[in-house]
Structure formats: structure tokens, C-alpha cells
Short mmCIF file of C-alpha atoms in Angstrom, two decimals:
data_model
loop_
_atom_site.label_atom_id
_atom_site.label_comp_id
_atom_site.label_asym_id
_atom_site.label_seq_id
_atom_site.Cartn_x
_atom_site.Cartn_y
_atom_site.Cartn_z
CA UNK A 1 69.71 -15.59 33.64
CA UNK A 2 69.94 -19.35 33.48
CA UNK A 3 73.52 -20.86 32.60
CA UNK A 4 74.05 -23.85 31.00
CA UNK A 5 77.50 -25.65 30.28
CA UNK A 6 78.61 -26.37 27.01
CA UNK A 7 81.24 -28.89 26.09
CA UNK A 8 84.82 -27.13 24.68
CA UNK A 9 83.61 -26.39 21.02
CA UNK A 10 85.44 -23.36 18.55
CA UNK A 11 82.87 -20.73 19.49
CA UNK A 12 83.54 -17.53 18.82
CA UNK A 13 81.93 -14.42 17.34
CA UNK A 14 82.43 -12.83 15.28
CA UNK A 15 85.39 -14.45 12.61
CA UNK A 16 86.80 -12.43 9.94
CA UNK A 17 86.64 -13.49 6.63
CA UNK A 18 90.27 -13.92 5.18
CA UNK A 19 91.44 -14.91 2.00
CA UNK A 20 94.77 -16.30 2.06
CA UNK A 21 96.87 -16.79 -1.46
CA UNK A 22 99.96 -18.50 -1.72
CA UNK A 23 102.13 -19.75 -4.88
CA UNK A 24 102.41 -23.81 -5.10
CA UNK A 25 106.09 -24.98 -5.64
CA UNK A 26 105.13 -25.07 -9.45
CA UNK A 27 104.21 -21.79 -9.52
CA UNK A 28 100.50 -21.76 -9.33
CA UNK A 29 98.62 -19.55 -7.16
CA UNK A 30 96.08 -20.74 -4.90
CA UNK A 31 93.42 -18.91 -2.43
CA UNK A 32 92.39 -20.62 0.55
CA UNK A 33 89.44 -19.42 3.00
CA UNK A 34 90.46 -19.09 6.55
CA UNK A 35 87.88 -18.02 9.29
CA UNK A 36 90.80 -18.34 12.10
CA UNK A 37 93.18 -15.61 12.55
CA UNK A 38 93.89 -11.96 12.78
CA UNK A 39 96.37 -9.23 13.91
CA UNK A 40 98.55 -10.57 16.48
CA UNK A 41 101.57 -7.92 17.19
CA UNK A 42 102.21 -4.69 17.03
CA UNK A 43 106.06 -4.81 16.56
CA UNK A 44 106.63 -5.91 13.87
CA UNK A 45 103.35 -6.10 12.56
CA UNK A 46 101.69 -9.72 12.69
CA UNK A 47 98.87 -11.09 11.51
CA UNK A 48 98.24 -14.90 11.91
CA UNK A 49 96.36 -17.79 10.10
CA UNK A 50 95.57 -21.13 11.52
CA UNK A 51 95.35 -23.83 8.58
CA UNK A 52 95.68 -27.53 8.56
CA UNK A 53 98.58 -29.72 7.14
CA UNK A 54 96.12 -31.18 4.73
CA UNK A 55 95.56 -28.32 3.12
CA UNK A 56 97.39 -26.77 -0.28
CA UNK A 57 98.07 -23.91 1.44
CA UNK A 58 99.91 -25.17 4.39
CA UNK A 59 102.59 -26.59 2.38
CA UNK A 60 102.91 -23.72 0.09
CA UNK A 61 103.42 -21.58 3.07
CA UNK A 62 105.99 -23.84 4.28
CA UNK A 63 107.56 -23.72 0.76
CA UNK A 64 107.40 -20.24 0.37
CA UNK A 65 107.62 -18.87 2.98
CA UNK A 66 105.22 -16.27 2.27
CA UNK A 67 101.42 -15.55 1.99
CA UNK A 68 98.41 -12.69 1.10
CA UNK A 69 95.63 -12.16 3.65
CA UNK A 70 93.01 -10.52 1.05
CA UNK A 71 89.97 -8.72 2.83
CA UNK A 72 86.55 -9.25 0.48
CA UNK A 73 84.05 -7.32 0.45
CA UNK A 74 80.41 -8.25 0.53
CA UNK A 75 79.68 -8.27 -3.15
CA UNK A 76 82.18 -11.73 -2.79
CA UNK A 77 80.56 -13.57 -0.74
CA UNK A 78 79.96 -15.95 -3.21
CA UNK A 79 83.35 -16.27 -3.91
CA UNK A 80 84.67 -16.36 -0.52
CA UNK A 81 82.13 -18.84 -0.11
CA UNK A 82 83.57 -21.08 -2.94
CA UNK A 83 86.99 -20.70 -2.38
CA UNK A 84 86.26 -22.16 1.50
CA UNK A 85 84.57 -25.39 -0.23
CA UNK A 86 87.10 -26.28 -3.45
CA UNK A 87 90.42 -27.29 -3.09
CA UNK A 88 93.22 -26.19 -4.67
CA UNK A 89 94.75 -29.54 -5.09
CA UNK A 90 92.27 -30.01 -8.11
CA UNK A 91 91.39 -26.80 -8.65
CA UNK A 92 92.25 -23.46 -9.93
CA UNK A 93 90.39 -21.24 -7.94
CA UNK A 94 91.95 -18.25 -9.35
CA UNK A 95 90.71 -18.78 -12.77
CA UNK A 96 87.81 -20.65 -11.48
CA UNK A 97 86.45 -17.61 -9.65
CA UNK A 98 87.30 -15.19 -12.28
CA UNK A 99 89.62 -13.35 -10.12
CA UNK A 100 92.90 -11.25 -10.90
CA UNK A 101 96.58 -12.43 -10.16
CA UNK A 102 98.15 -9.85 -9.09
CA UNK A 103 102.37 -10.78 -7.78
CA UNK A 104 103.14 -8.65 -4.41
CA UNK A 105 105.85 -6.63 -4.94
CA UNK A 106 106.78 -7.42 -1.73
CA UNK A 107 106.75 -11.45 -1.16
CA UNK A 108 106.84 -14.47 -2.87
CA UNK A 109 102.67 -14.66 -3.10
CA UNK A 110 100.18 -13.73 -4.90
CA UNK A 111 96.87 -11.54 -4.00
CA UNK A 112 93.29 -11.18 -5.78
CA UNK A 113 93.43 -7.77 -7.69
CA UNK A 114 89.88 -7.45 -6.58
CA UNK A 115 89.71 -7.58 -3.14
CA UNK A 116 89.98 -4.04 -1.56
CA UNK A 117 92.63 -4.68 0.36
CA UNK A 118 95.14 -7.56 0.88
CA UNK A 119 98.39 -7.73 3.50
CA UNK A 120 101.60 -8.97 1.99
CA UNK A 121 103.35 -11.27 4.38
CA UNK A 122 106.48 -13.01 5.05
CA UNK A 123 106.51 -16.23 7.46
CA UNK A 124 107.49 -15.28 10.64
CA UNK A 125 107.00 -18.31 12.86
CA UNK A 126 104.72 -21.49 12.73
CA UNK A 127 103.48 -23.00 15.82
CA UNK A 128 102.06 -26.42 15.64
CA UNK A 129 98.82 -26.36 18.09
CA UNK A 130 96.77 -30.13 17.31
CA UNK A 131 95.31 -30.70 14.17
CA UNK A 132 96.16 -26.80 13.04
CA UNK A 133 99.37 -25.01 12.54
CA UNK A 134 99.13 -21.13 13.44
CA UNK A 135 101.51 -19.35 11.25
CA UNK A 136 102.36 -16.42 12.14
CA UNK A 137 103.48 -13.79 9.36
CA UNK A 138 105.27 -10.36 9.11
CA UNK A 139 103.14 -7.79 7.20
CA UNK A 140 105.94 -6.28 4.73
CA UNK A 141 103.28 -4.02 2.73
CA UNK A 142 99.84 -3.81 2.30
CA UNK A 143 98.06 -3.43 -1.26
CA UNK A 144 94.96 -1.22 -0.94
CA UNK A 145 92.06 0.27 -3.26
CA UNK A 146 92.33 3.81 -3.48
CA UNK A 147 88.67 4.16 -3.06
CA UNK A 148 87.96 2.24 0.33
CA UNK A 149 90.95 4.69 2.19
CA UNK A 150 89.10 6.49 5.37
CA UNK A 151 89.70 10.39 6.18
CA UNK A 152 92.81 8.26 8.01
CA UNK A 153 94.33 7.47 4.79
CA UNK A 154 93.69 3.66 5.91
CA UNK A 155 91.18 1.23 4.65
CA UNK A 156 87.85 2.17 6.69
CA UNK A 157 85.45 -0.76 7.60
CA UNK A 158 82.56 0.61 5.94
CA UNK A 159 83.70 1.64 2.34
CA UNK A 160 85.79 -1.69 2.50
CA UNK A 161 82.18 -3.54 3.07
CA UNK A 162 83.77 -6.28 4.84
CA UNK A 163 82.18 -9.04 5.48
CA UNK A 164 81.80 -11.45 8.78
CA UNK A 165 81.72 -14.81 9.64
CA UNK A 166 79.04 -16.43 12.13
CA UNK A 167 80.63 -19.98 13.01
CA UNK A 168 78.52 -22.01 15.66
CA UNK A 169 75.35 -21.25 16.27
CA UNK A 170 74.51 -19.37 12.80
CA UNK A 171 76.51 -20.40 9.76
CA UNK A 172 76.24 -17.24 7.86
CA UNK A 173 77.84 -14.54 6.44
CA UNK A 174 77.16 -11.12 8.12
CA UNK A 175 77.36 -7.58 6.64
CA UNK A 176 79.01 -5.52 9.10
CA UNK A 177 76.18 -3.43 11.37
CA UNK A 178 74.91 -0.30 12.71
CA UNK A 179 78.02 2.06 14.31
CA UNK A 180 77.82 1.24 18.38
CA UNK A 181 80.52 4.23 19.61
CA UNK A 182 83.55 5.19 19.00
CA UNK A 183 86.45 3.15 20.83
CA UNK A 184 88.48 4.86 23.33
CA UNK A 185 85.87 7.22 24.23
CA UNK A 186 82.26 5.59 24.85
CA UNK A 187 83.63 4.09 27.70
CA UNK A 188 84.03 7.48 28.94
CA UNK A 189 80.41 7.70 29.54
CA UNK A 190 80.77 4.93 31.80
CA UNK A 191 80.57 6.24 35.43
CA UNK A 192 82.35 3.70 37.34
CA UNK A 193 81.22 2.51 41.00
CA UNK A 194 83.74 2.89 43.86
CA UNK A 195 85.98 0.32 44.09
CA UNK A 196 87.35 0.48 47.34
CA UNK B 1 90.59 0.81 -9.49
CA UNK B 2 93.69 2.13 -8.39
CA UNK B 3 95.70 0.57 -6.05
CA UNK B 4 98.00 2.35 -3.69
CA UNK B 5 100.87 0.67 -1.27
CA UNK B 6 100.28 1.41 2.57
CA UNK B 7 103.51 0.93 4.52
CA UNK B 8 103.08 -2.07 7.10
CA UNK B 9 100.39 -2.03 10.13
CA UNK B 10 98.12 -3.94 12.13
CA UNK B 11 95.73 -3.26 9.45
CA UNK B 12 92.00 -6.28 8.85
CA UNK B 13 88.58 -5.83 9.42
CA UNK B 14 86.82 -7.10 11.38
CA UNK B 15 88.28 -7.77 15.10
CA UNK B 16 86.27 -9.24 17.46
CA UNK B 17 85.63 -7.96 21.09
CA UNK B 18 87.48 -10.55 23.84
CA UNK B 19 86.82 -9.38 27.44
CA UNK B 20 89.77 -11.70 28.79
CA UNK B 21 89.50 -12.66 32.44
CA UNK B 22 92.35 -13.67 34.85
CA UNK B 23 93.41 -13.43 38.79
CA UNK B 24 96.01 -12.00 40.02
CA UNK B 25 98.79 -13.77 42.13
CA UNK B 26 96.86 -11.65 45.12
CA UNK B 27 92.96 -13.44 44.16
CA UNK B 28 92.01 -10.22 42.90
CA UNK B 29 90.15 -10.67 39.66
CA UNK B 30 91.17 -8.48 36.69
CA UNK B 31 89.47 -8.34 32.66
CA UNK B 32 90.92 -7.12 29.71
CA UNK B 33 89.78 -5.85 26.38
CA UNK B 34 91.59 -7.78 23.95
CA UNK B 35 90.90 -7.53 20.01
CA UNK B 36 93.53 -9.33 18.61
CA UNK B 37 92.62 -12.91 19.13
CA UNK B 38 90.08 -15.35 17.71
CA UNK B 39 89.96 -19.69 17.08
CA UNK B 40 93.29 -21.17 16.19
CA UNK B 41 92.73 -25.06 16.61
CA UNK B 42 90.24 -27.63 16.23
CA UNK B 43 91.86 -30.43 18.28
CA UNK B 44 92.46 -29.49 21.33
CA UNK B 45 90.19 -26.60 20.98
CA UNK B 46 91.73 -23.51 21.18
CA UNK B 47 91.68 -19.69 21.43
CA UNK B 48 94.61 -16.78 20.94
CA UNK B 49 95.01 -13.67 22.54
CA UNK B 50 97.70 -11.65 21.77
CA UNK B 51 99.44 -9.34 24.84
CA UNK B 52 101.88 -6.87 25.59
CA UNK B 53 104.02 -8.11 28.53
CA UNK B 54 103.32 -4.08 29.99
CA UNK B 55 99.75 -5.68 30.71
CA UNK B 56 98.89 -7.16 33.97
CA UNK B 57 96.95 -10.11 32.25
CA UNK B 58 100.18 -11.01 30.58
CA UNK B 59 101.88 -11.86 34.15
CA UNK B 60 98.00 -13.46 35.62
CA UNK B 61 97.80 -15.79 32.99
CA UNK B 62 101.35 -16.49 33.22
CA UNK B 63 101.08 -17.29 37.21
CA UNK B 64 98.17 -18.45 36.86
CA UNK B 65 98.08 -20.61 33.75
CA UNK B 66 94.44 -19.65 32.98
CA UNK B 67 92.37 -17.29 31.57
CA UNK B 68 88.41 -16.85 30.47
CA UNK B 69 87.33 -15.39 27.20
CA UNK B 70 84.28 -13.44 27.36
CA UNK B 71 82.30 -12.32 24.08
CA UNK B 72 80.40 -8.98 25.09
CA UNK B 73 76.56 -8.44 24.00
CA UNK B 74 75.70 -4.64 22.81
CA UNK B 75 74.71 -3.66 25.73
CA UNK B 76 78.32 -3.86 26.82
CA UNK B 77 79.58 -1.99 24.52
CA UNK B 78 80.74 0.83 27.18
CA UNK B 79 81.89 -1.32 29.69
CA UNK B 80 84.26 -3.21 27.13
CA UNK B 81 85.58 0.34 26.49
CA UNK B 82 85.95 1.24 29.70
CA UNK B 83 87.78 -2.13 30.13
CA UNK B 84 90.22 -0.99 27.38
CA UNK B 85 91.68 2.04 28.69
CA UNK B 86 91.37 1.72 32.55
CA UNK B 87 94.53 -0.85 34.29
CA UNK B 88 93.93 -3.60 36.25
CA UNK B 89 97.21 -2.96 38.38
CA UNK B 90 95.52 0.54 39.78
CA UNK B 91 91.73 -0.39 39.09
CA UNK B 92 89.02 -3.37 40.05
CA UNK B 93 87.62 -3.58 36.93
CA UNK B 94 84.80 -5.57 37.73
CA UNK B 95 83.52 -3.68 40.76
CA UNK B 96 83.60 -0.34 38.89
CA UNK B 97 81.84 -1.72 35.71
CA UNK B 98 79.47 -3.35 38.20
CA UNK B 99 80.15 -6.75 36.88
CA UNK B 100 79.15 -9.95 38.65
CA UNK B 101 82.33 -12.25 38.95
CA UNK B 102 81.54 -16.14 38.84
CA UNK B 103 85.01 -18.00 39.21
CA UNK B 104 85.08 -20.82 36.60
CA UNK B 105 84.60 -24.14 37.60
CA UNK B 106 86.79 -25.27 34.73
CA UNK B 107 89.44 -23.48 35.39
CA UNK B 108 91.73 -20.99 37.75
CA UNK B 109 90.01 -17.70 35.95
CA UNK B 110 87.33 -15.53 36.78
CA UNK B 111 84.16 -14.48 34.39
CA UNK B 112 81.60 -12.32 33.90
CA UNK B 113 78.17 -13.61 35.10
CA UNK B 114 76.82 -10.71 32.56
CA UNK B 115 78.61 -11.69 29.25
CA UNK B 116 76.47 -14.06 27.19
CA UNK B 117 78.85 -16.89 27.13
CA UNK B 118 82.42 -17.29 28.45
CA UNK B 119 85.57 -20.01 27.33
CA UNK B 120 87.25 -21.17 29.98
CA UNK B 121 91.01 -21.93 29.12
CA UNK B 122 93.81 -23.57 30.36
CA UNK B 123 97.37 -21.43 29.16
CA UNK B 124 98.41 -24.12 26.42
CA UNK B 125 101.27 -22.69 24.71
CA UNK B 126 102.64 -18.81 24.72
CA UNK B 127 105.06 -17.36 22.31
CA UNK B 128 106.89 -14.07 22.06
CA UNK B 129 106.61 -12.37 18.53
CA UNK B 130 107.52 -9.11 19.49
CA UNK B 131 105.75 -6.64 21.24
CA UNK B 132 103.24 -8.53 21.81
CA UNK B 133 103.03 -12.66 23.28
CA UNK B 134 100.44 -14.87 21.63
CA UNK B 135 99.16 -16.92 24.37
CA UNK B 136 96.94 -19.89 22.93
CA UNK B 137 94.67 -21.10 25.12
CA UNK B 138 92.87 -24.72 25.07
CA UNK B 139 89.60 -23.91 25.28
CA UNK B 140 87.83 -26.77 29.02
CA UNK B 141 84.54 -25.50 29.05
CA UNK B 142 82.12 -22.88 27.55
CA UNK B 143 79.51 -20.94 30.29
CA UNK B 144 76.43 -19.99 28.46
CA UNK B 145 73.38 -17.96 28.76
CA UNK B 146 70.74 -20.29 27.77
CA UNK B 147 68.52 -17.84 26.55
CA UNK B 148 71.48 -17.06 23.55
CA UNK B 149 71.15 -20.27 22.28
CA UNK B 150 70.20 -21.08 18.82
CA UNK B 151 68.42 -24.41 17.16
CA UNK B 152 72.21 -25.94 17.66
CA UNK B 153 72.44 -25.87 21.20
CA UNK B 154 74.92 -23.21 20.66
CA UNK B 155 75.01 -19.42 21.15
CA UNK B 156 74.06 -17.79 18.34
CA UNK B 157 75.82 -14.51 16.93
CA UNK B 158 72.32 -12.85 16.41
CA UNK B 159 70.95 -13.50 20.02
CA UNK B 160 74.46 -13.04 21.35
CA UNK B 161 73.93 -9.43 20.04
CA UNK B 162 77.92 -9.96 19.54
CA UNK B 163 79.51 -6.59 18.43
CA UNK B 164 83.06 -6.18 16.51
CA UNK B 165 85.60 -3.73 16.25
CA UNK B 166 86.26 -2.11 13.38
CA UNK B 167 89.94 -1.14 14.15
CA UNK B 168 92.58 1.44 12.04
CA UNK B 169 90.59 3.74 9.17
CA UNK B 170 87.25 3.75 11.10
CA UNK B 171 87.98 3.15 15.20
CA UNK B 172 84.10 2.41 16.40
CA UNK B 173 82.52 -0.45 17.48
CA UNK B 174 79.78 -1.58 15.24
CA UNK B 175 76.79 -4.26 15.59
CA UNK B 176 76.62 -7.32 13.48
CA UNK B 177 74.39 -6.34 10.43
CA UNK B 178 72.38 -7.82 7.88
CA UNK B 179 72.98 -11.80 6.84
CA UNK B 180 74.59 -12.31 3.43
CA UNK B 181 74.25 -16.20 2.54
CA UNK B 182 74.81 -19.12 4.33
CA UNK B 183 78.49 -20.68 4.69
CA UNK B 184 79.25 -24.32 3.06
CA UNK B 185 75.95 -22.53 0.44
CA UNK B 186 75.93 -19.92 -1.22
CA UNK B 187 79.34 -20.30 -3.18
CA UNK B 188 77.52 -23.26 -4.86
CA UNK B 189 76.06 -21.06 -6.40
CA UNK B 190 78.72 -19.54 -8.23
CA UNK B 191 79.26 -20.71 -11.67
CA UNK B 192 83.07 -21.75 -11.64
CA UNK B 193 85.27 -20.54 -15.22
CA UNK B 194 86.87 -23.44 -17.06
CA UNK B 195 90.17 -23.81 -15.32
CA UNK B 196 91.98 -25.54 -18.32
#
């Protein structure tokens, strides 16, 4: 197939969809859509955010030293969709939204009573890349819906409903698809050619 | 809905797929299935992939200060498997997946000719968090099927085929599914609560 060159763009696909509350240094809490970041260590558990200092939620990170990563589900798109757009500088998005404070019992932050799940992190490390910061933070707990727990005992992808993000190329939200095989064993099937 | 407290683990949905591509110190070209990693800066442009230092990518990219990120179409879904649980330091990958290896001409990293687009990245900064090393890389140059591309210029997800990983509580690989609303739109539709 015909390659073409394109020139160094943030293309990737697909982004999670992660909704990321912090309190202000007066207190309020704030929810801030971030498309970049994800797990990023195993021990001790990691997952990171990338977030500009001209956002709210950078400072209140710094301040805090804490955040939520809520996981929404695809009946808020809408929500995740508005959240991305307003800031919290001049707005309450909480209230706005009509969504739940909830405290964590576990860090200084607070987390949308509606989403299924949310992590409950502390700031681990902050790495300043260019225009974004990648924080990195600890989860300390995680604050799950009953209902969207697998046979695992774990949030399962498909009763959580999450939801995707397209970037480049598409723009849209995505339901997740159609189950493609299970990891750590379709690749079984694969009959590898001789190497040597 | 109830809630219930999970104890702390590498617990979102979704992860994306990253076939990571690097050489050896010997030339030999090695990938890597890598789902924790995504975009983590605007400018530079840049792209995580976090790493256990047991790996033999971690010491490539380190010698080699490079590495390619390849997003994997459905029809890879088995190879990108296979790629997970086979090692580079007593396997050729690429030859026993059947894979075509282009080396970049962006950077010192191989890719696969197969994969519907590629970034091509120089190492730009590497941390230790724990387990696992988060090495960002700044994303030189993006290799492209042009029959992926949508009205942008750019791939798109849908003609990508892209697939995602759906990680602890379900442990498949899943297609991307049905669109939900268009980012930067559809929360305008959402009819914000008085905040005051």
C-alpha cells in the first residue's frame, strides 16, 4: 500500500476518556477532561495525566497534591463532553453538570458519585515535557459501582460502558466495539514462520 | 448504586494497542506490545510508553535513543498478541509474525510496513517510577497508509480499524464500536444547572 509522510502531529488511537477532579485551594472541586494519559506502572500502581499549566487543574494538583481519574460511561458523553469545553476558573462544573461530590476517603480530591468507577490518587511525580506537564500519580484506592464488577470482582469494560476518544482524523466519541479475542491467548493461534 | 472500595491496581478502560519498535545494539530489529502509553505533549509532540527494565526494548531504546510506535489494524489483532507474550531476546519477532520491516527514515527504529501508520520518536526524556520506566518520546515523523486517511489528511480511527484493550475485569481485545457525538459538540448540548 502507498505511504505517505505526515508531519509530527498527536495521533493516536484510541484515547481514553478521563475525568480528572481536583479540590481548588478554596475548597472547590473542579473536573477537568483529559484525553492524554493512562496506567503507567505496575509497582506501585500509576496512572498518569498530561494537563497544561493554564489549566485549573494543574495548579490544584500542584496544591494538593492529589487527584480522581473518574471513568464515564456512555450515557455521559454529554457531560464529558462539557466538562472538556468549560473551565473551571468561571465555572462550577460540578453543579453545572448536575453531578455528585463525593470526598475520597483516601486523598485530598474529590470524584463524581456517578461515574462507575474513579481511581483515587496521590501525586507521585510531575515531569515537565513542553507546553504539558505529565503528572504522574499513585493509585491509593479505587471507588467502584457495585454493579459494573466483572466475574473478576474488577470493573469489566463492557458493564462499565466506557467510552473512547477518536482525536485526529475523527473527532468523536466511540462506544467501545465488538470482542476481537481474548489477550494472552489469540496469539496462540498464530503459527509463527521460522526464524532462523 | 452502591459503591464498593477496590484495593489499588492498574485498573482504566480503555488501553490502546502500541506495537513499539526498536533495534538492538546487534541491528536486529525487535517490537513490543505495549498498552500502557498514549499522547502526553503538544509541543514538542510527544508519546509515553511505559516499560519494565526486564524487557529488551527497555535497554534498545536506551542504546539506541529511538523507538517507533505502531497502532495495529484488526486484522492484527493475533500478531499483537503474539507480540505480547513471545521475547525479543530469544525470538525475531518480525520474521515469525511475517512482518515487513521498513527502518524509519526519521529515526534509528524499525517499523512495520503492515501497521496502518507508525510515530517515529526520538527517546526525549525517561523516568523510573517503579517497576516500570516511562520513556516519553518526541514524536519526528508519522508513516502512513494513505488509504487510512480521512477528509483531514489524517488517519482516521474508523479506517485505521484501530482496536483497544480492554485490560483487568474483562482481558479481550475489542474493536472500536458505534460513534457517540462529536467532541468540542455534543456537550453544547447539555443544559448547564445554575452554579450560584
Amino acid at each position: 500500500m502507498a505511504k505517505v509522510h505526515i508531519d509530527p502531529i498527536t495521533l493516536l488511537h484510541p484515547h481514553p476518556v478521563l475525568l480528572v477532579g481536583t479540590y481548588g485551594e478554596d475548597g472547590k472541586p473542579n473536573l477537568m477532561n483529559v484525553a492524554w494519559g493512562g496506567i503507567c506502572c505496575s509497582k506501585p500502581p500509576c496512572v498518569s495525566v498530561s494537563i497544561r499549566e493554564a489549566t485549573l487543574t494543574y495548579h490544584n494538583i500542584l496544591h494538593s497534591k492529589a487527584f480522581t481519574v473518574g471513568i464515564p460511561s456512555r450515557k455521559h458523553v454529554e457531560i464529558a463532553d462539557y466538562v472538556g469545553m468549560a473551565s473551571g476558573k468561571d465555572h462550577d462544573k460540578f453543579k453545572e453538570t448536575g453531578l455528585t461530590v463525593l470526598k475520597s476517603e483516601k486523598v485530598n480530591a474529590p470524584l463524581a458519585a456517578e461515574f462507575p468507577y474513579s481511581l483515587e490518587c496521590r501525586l507521585f511525580q510531575h515531569h515537565k515535557l513542553g507546553l504539558h506537564t505529565i503528572f504522574i500519580g499513585e493509585i491509593m484506592g479505587i471507588l467502584s459501582d457495585e454493579g459494573v464488577l466483572g466475574e473478576s470482582g474488577m470493573p469489566d469494560i463492557e458493564k462499565v460502558q466506557a467510552i473512547l476518544y477518536g482525536g485526529f482524523g475523527s473527532g468523536y466519541y466511540y462506544a467501545v466495539g465488538e470482542k476481537l479475542g481474548k489477550a494472552f491467548s489469540v496469539g496462540k493461534d498464530l503459527k509463527p514462520k521460522p526464524s532462523k
